[in-house]
Amino acid sequence: MRVPVPLRRAYKLINHGPTTLITSAFGDRRNVMTAAWVMGIDFDPAKVVAVIAADTFTRTLVTASGEFVVNVPTVRMIDAVYAAGQVTGEDEDKFATHGLATEPASIVGAPLLSGCAAWLECRVVPEAHMQEQYDLFVADVVAAWADDASFVDGVWRFPTDEDRTLHHLSSGVFVTSGDIVKAKR
Amino acid sequence: MRVPVPLRRAYKLINHGPTTLITSAFGDRRNVMTAAWVMGIDFDPAKVVAVIAADTFTRTLVTASGEFVVNVPTVRMIDAVYAAGQVTGEDEDKFATHGLATEPASIVGAPLLSGCAAWLECRVVPEAHMQEQYDLFVADVVAAWADDASFVDGVWRFPTDEDRTLHHLSSGVFVTSGDIVKAKR
């Protein structure tokens, strides 16, 4: 079940470096794009950075709306995760093509992808130079959600192999989130 | 054995989101700091961004030298990885405290940490606003290295459980890089 995550814990949803799906919307258009280059940069207020290349339809929608959602998919969605990084959404609705169901976000206009393990609703911070020079978008996390079987009391669990997160290595080859290991305290 | 990695492949060394150790040096001082917030932002020329907080000794050394190394540690080093994130290196040599051996880098003055799986030698790109506003350092990757049993023909292998990379969840709890899975092409 999708439950809200306090914003001060939002960074934990992507701290282990999962490959994400970025959803965006503007007017009657929407899109989904695979993005490995997304990370937290602050705890409280929670902030992220994401690389959104200049030649993508996602860039057009994010620039127009000032919003996006970082969705954290699981092994169940591996084929869609890879495919969504291979084609543009300018000419087709990738949600329909790849059978990706959505639900409304709470604050931003971009949709949440059903079946993911975590979601960060983001609002772009205007930083024109970073966007133009590095395709790098700073954003405030304005709402965060997690599946309550996958993220429990602020810590990731991976209840089944299918619930593991995906971490892209290269060309459709991923490594999953593996064993939990603990350092000496 | 440590072997050079072509710069156009350097992003692959951290694309799956491992927690890293950042080494730095200036004059006769050096330091090592745990950093989960490091990622690639460009392929060629290879660039990374790293969050280096303003109140850290690493920040002092990186600002003074304009250089750092992103080291990718493995499960073998888990205790040092966690410990290096808990204390400042201003008053002690964390390499000695945590038994971390080093070897010289090829281009930058910061050392490479022996026993890691991959290394990116980085030179800071002067972006004062990003540094001051977000603690975010853009850097060019000027040399890259990998253990030739862990990174083969441009793809990560994890030959043993001890060779897996670490991905910090919270408070010394990590998830390791797990199984290799492939999407339909």
CSV table of C-alpha atoms in Angstrom, one decimal:
chain,number,residue,atom,x,y,z
A,1,MET,CA,0.0,0.0,0.0
A,2,ARG,CA,1.3,3.5,-0.9
A,3,VAL,CA,1.8,5.6,2.2
A,4,PRO,CA,3.3,9.1,2.7
A,5,VAL,CA,6.9,9.5,3.8
A,6,PRO,CA,8.0,12.5,5.9
A,7,LEU,CA,10.0,14.8,3.7
A,8,ARG,CA,13.0,14.7,6.0
A,9,ARG,CA,13.3,11.0,5.1
A,10,ALA,CA,12.7,11.4,1.4
A,11,TYR,CA,16.4,11.2,0.5
A,12,LYS,CA,16.5,7.7,1.8
A,13,LEU,CA,14.2,6.5,-1.0
A,14,ILE,CA,17.0,7.0,-3.5
A,15,ASN,CA,20.1,7.0,-1.3
A,16,HIS,CA,21.1,3.5,-2.5
A,17,GLY,CA,21.3,4.7,-6.1
A,18,PRO,CA,18.4,3.0,-7.8
A,19,THR,CA,17.6,3.7,-11.5
A,20,THR,CA,14.4,5.7,-11.6
A,21,LEU,CA,11.6,6.6,-14.0
A,22,ILE,CA,10.9,10.3,-14.3
A,23,THR,CA,7.3,11.2,-15.1
A,24,SER,CA,6.2,14.6,-16.3
A,25,ALA,CA,3.1,16.3,-17.7
A,26,PHE,CA,2.1,19.6,-19.2
A,27,GLY,CA,-1.3,20.5,-20.7
A,28,ASP,CA,-2.7,17.3,-22.2
A,29,ARG,CA,0.7,15.7,-22.8
A,30,ARG,CA,2.7,13.4,-20.4
A,31,ASN,CA,5.8,11.3,-20.5
A,32,VAL,CA,8.0,8.8,-18.7
A,33,MET,CA,11.7,8.5,-19.1
A,34,THR,CA,14.3,6.2,-17.5
A,35,ALA,CA,16.9,8.2,-15.4
A,36,ALA,CA,19.9,6.7,-13.6
A,37,TRP,CA,21.3,10.1,-12.9
A,38,VAL,CA,19.1,11.2,-10.0
A,39,MET,CA,20.3,11.7,-6.4
A,40,GLY,CA,19.5,13.5,-3.2
A,41,ILE,CA,21.5,16.6,-2.4
A,42,ASP,CA,19.9,17.7,0.9
A,43,PHE,CA,17.9,16.2,3.8
A,44,ASP,CA,15.7,19.0,5.1
A,45,PRO,CA,14.3,20.6,3.1
A,46,ALA,CA,14.7,17.6,0.9
A,47,LYS,CA,16.2,18.3,-2.5
A,48,VAL,CA,17.3,16.2,-5.5
A,49,VAL,CA,19.2,16.8,-8.7
A,50,ALA,CA,18.4,15.0,-11.9
A,51,VAL,CA,20.0,15.0,-15.3
A,52,ILE,CA,17.4,15.6,-18.0
A,53,ALA,CA,19.0,15.8,-21.4
A,54,ALA,CA,18.2,18.8,-23.6
A,55,ASP,CA,16.9,16.8,-26.5
A,56,THR,CA,14.3,14.8,-24.6
A,57,PHE,CA,10.5,15.3,-24.5
A,58,THR,CA,10.7,15.0,-20.8
A,59,ARG,CA,12.9,18.2,-20.8
A,60,THR,CA,10.2,20.0,-22.7
A,61,LEU,CA,7.5,19.0,-20.3
A,62,VAL,CA,9.6,19.6,-17.1
A,63,THR,CA,10.6,23.0,-18.4
A,64,ALA,CA,7.0,24.0,-19.2
A,65,SER,CA,5.5,22.6,-15.9
A,66,GLY,CA,8.4,23.1,-13.5
A,67,GLU,CA,7.5,19.7,-12.0
A,68,PHE,CA,8.3,16.0,-12.2
A,69,VAL,CA,8.0,12.8,-10.3
A,70,VAL,CA,10.9,10.5,-9.5
A,71,ASN,CA,9.5,6.9,-9.4
A,72,VAL,CA,11.5,4.0,-8.0
A,73,PRO,CA,10.7,0.9,-10.0
A,74,THR,CA,11.3,-2.7,-9.0
A,75,VAL,CA,12.5,-5.9,-10.8
A,76,ARG,CA,8.9,-6.5,-11.8
A,77,MET,CA,9.1,-3.5,-14.2
A,78,ILE,CA,12.5,-4.2,-15.7
A,79,ASP,CA,11.4,-4.5,-19.3
A,80,ALA,CA,9.5,-1.2,-19.1
A,81,VAL,CA,12.4,0.5,-17.3
A,82,TYR,CA,14.8,-0.4,-20.1
A,83,ALA,CA,12.3,0.3,-22.9
A,84,ALA,CA,11.3,3.7,-21.6
A,85,GLY,CA,15.0,4.8,-21.9
A,86,GLN,CA,15.2,3.8,-25.6
A,87,VAL,CA,12.5,5.8,-27.3
A,88,THR,CA,11.1,9.3,-27.2
A,89,GLY,CA,7.6,10.0,-25.9
A,90,GLU,CA,7.1,12.8,-28.3
A,91,ASP,CA,5.4,10.6,-30.9
A,92,GLU,CA,3.7,8.0,-28.7
A,93,ASP,CA,2.3,7.6,-25.2
A,94,LYS,CA,4.9,5.4,-23.6
A,95,PHE,CA,2.6,4.6,-20.7
A,96,ALA,CA,0.2,2.9,-23.1
A,97,THR,CA,3.0,1.2,-25.1
A,98,HIS,CA,4.6,-0.3,-22.0
A,99,GLY,CA,1.4,-1.0,-20.0
A,100,LEU,CA,2.3,1.5,-17.3
A,101,ALA,CA,-0.7,2.4,-15.1
A,102,THR,CA,-0.7,5.7,-13.3
A,103,GLU,CA,-2.4,7.4,-10.4
A,104,PRO,CA,-2.6,11.1,-9.6
A,105,ALA,CA,0.1,12.7,-7.5
A,106,SER,CA,-0.8,14.8,-4.5
A,107,ILE,CA,0.8,18.1,-5.4
A,108,VAL,CA,2.4,18.1,-8.8
A,109,GLY,CA,0.7,17.5,-12.2
A,110,ALA,CA,2.9,14.6,-13.3
A,111,PRO,CA,1.5,11.2,-12.5
A,112,LEU,CA,2.8,8.5,-10.1
A,113,LEU,CA,3.6,5.2,-11.8
A,114,SER,CA,1.6,2.4,-10.2
A,115,GLY,CA,3.5,-0.6,-8.9
A,116,CYS,CA,6.7,1.3,-8.0
A,117,ALA,CA,8.3,1.1,-4.6
A,118,ALA,CA,8.7,4.8,-3.9
A,119,TRP,CA,7.8,8.2,-5.4
A,120,LEU,CA,9.2,11.7,-5.0
A,121,GLU,CA,7.0,14.6,-6.2
A,122,CYS,CA,9.4,17.3,-7.2
A,123,ARG,CA,9.2,21.0,-8.0
A,124,VAL,CA,12.1,22.5,-10.0
A,125,VAL,CA,14.2,25.2,-8.5
A,126,PRO,CA,15.0,27.8,-11.1
A,127,GLU,CA,18.7,27.4,-11.8
A,128,ALA,CA,19.1,28.3,-15.5
A,129,HIS,CA,22.9,27.9,-15.7
A,130,MET,CA,22.9,24.4,-14.2
A,131,GLN,CA,20.1,23.4,-16.6
A,132,GLU,CA,21.7,24.8,-19.7
A,133,GLN,CA,25.3,24.0,-19.0
A,134,TYR,CA,24.9,20.5,-17.4
A,135,ASP,CA,21.3,19.4,-18.1
A,136,LEU,CA,21.1,19.3,-14.3
A,137,PHE,CA,17.8,20.1,-12.6
A,138,VAL,CA,17.7,21.0,-8.9
A,139,ALA,CA,14.3,20.3,-7.4
A,140,ASP,CA,12.6,20.5,-4.0
A,141,VAL,CA,10.8,17.3,-2.9
A,142,VAL,CA,7.3,18.5,-2.1
A,143,ALA,CA,5.7,15.1,-1.3
A,144,ALA,CA,7.1,11.6,-1.0
A,145,TRP,CA,5.5,8.1,-0.9
A,146,ALA,CA,6.6,4.5,-0.4
A,147,ASP,CA,5.1,1.1,-0.6
A,148,ASP,CA,4.7,0.2,3.1
A,149,ALA,CA,6.0,-3.3,2.5
A,150,SER,CA,9.2,-2.0,0.9
A,151,PHE,CA,10.1,1.0,3.1
A,152,VAL,CA,9.3,0.3,6.8
A,153,ASP,CA,10.1,2.8,9.6
A,154,GLY,CA,12.4,4.8,7.3
A,155,VAL,CA,14.4,1.7,6.1
A,156,TRP,CA,14.3,-0.2,2.9
A,157,ARG,CA,13.2,-3.8,3.0
A,158,PHE,CA,13.1,-6.0,-0.1
A,159,PRO,CA,10.4,-8.5,0.9
A,160,THR,CA,10.8,-10.6,-2.3
A,161,ASP,CA,13.3,-10.7,-5.2
A,162,GLU,CA,10.7,-9.1,-7.4
A,163,ASP,CA,10.5,-6.1,-5.0
A,164,ARG,CA,14.2,-5.3,-5.3
A,165,THR,CA,15.2,-2.1,-6.9
A,166,LEU,CA,17.1,-1.9,-10.2
A,167,HIS,CA,20.5,-0.3,-10.7
A,168,HIS,CA,21.5,0.1,-14.4
A,169,LEU,CA,24.9,-1.1,-15.4
A,170,SER,CA,24.8,-0.9,-19.1
A,171,SER,CA,22.6,-1.6,-22.2
A,172,GLY,CA,19.6,-3.2,-20.3
A,173,VAL,CA,21.8,-5.1,-17.8
A,174,PHE,CA,21.0,-4.2,-14.2
A,175,VAL,CA,22.1,-5.2,-10.8
A,176,THR,CA,19.4,-5.6,-8.2
A,177,SER,CA,19.5,-4.4,-4.6
A,178,GLY,CA,21.0,-7.4,-2.9
A,179,ASP,CA,21.7,-8.4,0.7
A,180,ILE,CA,21.4,-6.1,3.7
A,181,VAL,CA,24.7,-5.8,5.5
A,182,LYS,CA,25.6,-3.8,8.6
A,183,ALA,CA,28.8,-2.1,9.6
A,184,LYS,CA,30.2,-2.3,13.1
A,185,ARG,CA,28.8,0.7,15.1
B,1,MET,CA,44.8,-5.8,-10.6
B,2,ARG,CA,44.1,-2.1,-11.2
B,3,VAL,CA,43.8,-1.2,-14.8
B,4,PRO,CA,43.0,2.0,-16.6
B,5,VAL,CA,39.4,2.6,-17.8
B,6,PRO,CA,38.7,4.7,-20.9
B,7,LEU,CA,37.2,8.0,-19.8
B,8,ARG,CA,34.1,7.5,-22.0
B,9,ARG,CA,33.3,4.5,-19.8
B,10,ALA,CA,34.1,6.2,-16.5
B,11,TYR,CA,30.4,6.9,-15.8
B,12,LYS,CA,29.7,3.2,-15.7
B,13,LEU,CA,31.9,2.8,-12.6
B,14,ILE,CA,29.3,4.6,-10.5
B,15,ASN,CA,26.1,4.3,-12.7
B,16,HIS,CA,24.6,1.7,-10.3
B,17,GLY,CA,24.7,4.1,-7.4
B,18,PRO,CA,27.4,2.8,-5.1
B,19,THR,CA,28.4,4.6,-1.9
B,20,THR,CA,31.9,6.0,-2.4
B,21,LEU,CA,34.8,7.3,-0.4
B,22,ILE,CA,36.2,10.6,-1.5
B,23,THR,CA,39.9,11.2,-1.0
B,24,SER,CA,41.5,14.6,-1.0
B,25,ALA,CA,44.9,16.2,-0.3
B,26,PHE,CA,46.5,19.6,-0.1
B,27,GLY,CA,50.0,20.3,1.1
B,28,ASP,CA,50.9,17.8,3.7
B,29,ARG,CA,47.3,17.1,4.7
B,30,ARG,CA,45.0,14.4,3.3
B,31,ASN,CA,41.5,13.1,4.1
B,32,VAL,CA,38.9,10.4,3.3
B,33,MET,CA,35.2,10.9,3.6
B,34,THR,CA,32.2,8.7,2.9
B,35,ALA,CA,29.9,10.1,0.2
B,36,ALA,CA,26.7,8.5,-1.1
B,37,TRP,CA,25.8,11.6,-3.1
B,38,VAL,CA,28.1,11.2,-6.1
B,39,MET,CA,26.9,10.6,-9.6
B,40,GLY,CA,27.8,10.9,-13.2
B,41,ILE,CA,26.3,13.7,-15.2
B,42,ASP,CA,28.0,13.3,-18.6
B,43,PHE,CA,29.6,10.5,-20.7
B,44,ASP,CA,32.2,12.2,-22.9
B,45,PRO,CA,33.9,14.2,-21.6
B,46,ALA,CA,33.1,12.4,-18.4
B,47,LYS,CA,31.8,14.5,-15.6
B,48,VAL,CA,30.5,13.8,-12.1
B,49,VAL,CA,28.8,15.8,-9.4
B,50,ALA,CA,29.5,15.3,-5.7
B,51,VAL,CA,27.9,16.8,-2.6
B,52,ILE,CA,30.8,17.9,-0.2
B,53,ALA,CA,29.3,19.7,2.8
B,54,ALA,CA,30.6,23.1,3.8
B,55,ASP,CA,31.6,22.1,7.3
B,56,THR,CA,33.9,19.1,6.3
B,57,PHE,CA,37.7,18.9,6.2
B,58,THR,CA,37.3,17.4,2.8
B,59,ARG,CA,35.7,20.6,1.6
B,60,THR,CA,38.7,22.6,2.8
B,61,LEU,CA,41.1,20.3,0.9
B,62,VAL,CA,39.0,20.0,-2.2
B,63,THR,CA,38.6,23.8,-2.4
B,64,ALA,CA,42.3,24.3,-1.9
B,65,SER,CA,43.5,21.7,-4.4
B,66,GLY,CA,40.7,21.7,-6.9
B,67,GLU,CA,40.9,17.9,-7.0
B,68,PHE,CA,39.5,14.7,-5.4
B,69,VAL,CA,39.3,11.0,-6.1
B,70,VAL,CA,36.0,9.0,-6.0
B,71,ASN,CA,36.9,5.6,-4.7
B,72,VAL,CA,34.3,2.7,-5.0
B,73,PRO,CA,34.7,0.4,-2.0
B,74,THR,CA,33.5,-3.2,-1.6
B,75,VAL,CA,31.9,-5.2,1.2
B,76,ARG,CA,35.3,-6.0,2.5
B,77,MET,CA,35.7,-2.4,3.5
B,78,ILE,CA,32.2,-1.9,5.1
B,79,ASP,CA,33.4,-0.9,8.6
B,80,ALA,CA,35.8,1.7,7.3
B,81,VAL,CA,33.2,3.0,4.9
B,82,TYR,CA,30.8,3.6,7.7
B,83,ALA,CA,33.4,4.9,10.2
B,84,ALA,CA,34.9,7.4,7.7
B,85,GLY,CA,31.5,9.1,7.5
B,86,GLN,CA,31.2,9.5,11.2
B,87,VAL,CA,34.2,11.6,12.2
B,88,THR,CA,36.2,14.5,10.9
B,89,GLY,CA,39.7,14.1,9.5
B,90,GLU,CA,40.7,17.5,10.7
B,91,ASP,CA,42.2,16.2,14.0
B,92,GLU,CA,43.4,12.7,13.0
B,93,ASP,CA,44.6,10.8,9.9
B,94,LYS,CA,41.6,8.6,9.1
B,95,PHE,CA,43.7,6.5,6.8
B,96,ALA,CA,45.8,5.4,9.8
B,97,THR,CA,42.8,5.1,12.2
B,98,HIS,CA,40.9,2.8,9.8
B,99,GLY,CA,43.9,0.9,8.3
B,100,LEU,CA,43.3,2.3,4.8
B,101,ALA,CA,46.3,1.9,2.6
B,102,THR,CA,46.8,4.2,-0.4
B,103,GLU,CA,48.7,4.5,-3.6
B,104,PRO,CA,49.5,7.5,-5.7
B,105,ALA,CA,46.9,8.7,-8.4
B,106,SER,CA,48.2,9.3,-11.9
B,107,ILE,CA,47.1,12.9,-12.3
B,108,VAL,CA,45.6,14.4,-9.2
B,109,GLY,CA,47.3,14.8,-5.8
B,110,ALA,CA,44.7,12.9,-3.8
B,111,PRO,CA,45.5,9.3,-3.2
B,112,LEU,CA,43.8,6.1,-4.4
B,113,LEU,CA,42.5,3.9,-1.7
B,114,SER,CA,44.0,0.4,-2.1
B,115,GLY,CA,41.5,-2.5,-2.2
B,116,CYS,CA,38.7,-0.5,-3.9
B,117,ALA,CA,37.0,-1.8,-7.0
B,118,ALA,CA,37.1,1.4,-9.0
B,119,TRP,CA,38.6,4.9,-8.9
B,120,LEU,CA,37.8,8.2,-10.6
B,121,GLU,CA,40.4,11.0,-10.5
B,122,CYS,CA,38.5,14.2,-10.6
B,123,ARG,CA,39.3,17.9,-11.2
B,124,VAL,CA,36.8,20.5,-10.0
B,125,VAL,CA,35.1,22.7,-12.5
B,126,PRO,CA,34.8,26.2,-11.0
B,127,GLU,CA,31.1,26.7,-10.3
B,128,ALA,CA,31.0,28.9,-7.3
B,129,HIS,CA,27.2,29.2,-7.1
B,130,MET,CA,26.6,25.5,-7.1
B,131,GLN,CA,29.2,24.9,-4.5
B,132,GLU,CA,28.0,27.7,-2.2
B,133,GLN,CA,24.3,27.2,-2.7
B,134,TYR,CA,24.1,23.4,-2.8
B,135,ASP,CA,27.5,22.1,-1.7
B,136,LEU,CA,27.5,20.5,-5.2
B,137,PHE,CA,30.9,20.1,-6.9
B,138,VAL,CA,31.0,19.5,-10.7
B,139,ALA,CA,34.2,17.8,-11.8
B,140,ASP,CA,35.8,16.5,-14.9
B,141,VAL,CA,37.0,12.9,-14.6
B,142,VAL,CA,40.6,13.1,-15.7
B,143,ALA,CA,41.6,9.4,-15.1
B,144,ALA,CA,39.7,6.3,-14.2
B,145,TRP,CA,40.7,2.9,-13.0
B,146,ALA,CA,39.0,-0.4,-12.1
B,147,ASP,CA,39.9,-3.8,-10.7
B,148,ASP,CA,40.1,-6.0,-13.7
B,149,ALA,CA,38.2,-8.8,-12.0
B,150,SER,CA,35.4,-6.5,-11.0
B,151,PHE,CA,34.9,-4.4,-14.2
B,152,VAL,CA,35.4,-6.5,-17.4
B,153,ASP,CA,35.0,-5.1,-20.9
B,154,GLY,CA,33.1,-2.1,-19.6
B,155,VAL,CA,30.6,-4.2,-17.4
B,156,TRP,CA,30.6,-4.8,-13.7
B,157,ARG,CA,31.1,-8.3,-12.4
B,158,PHE,CA,30.9,-9.1,-8.8
B,159,PRO,CA,33.2,-12.2,-8.6
B,160,THR,CA,32.5,-12.9,-4.9
B,161,ASP,CA,30.1,-11.6,-2.3
B,162,GLU,CA,33.0,-9.7,-0.8
B,163,ASP,CA,33.6,-7.9,-4.1
B,164,ARG,CA,30.1,-6.4,-4.2
B,165,THR,CA,29.6,-2.7,-3.9
B,166,LEU,CA,28.0,-1.0,-1.0
B,167,HIS,CA,24.9,1.2,-1.2
B,168,HIS,CA,24.1,3.0,2.0
B,169,LEU,CA,20.5,2.8,3.3
B,170,SER,CA,20.8,4.4,6.7
B,171,SER,CA,23.0,4.5,9.9
B,172,GLY,CA,25.5,1.9,8.8
B,173,VAL,CA,23.0,-0.4,7.1
B,174,PHE,CA,23.9,-1.0,3.5
B,175,VAL,CA,22.5,-3.0,0.7
B,176,THR,CA,25.0,-4.7,-1.6
B,177,SER,CA,25.0,-4.9,-5.3
B,178,GLY,CA,22.9,-8.1,-5.9
B,179,ASP,CA,22.0,-10.3,-8.9
B,180,ILE,CA,22.6,-9.3,-12.5
B,181,VAL,CA,19.3,-9.2,-14.4
B,182,LYS,CA,18.7,-8.4,-18.0
B,183,ALA,CA,15.8,-6.6,-19.7
B,184,LYS,CA,14.2,-7.9,-22.9
B,185,ARG,CA,16.0,-6.1,-25.8
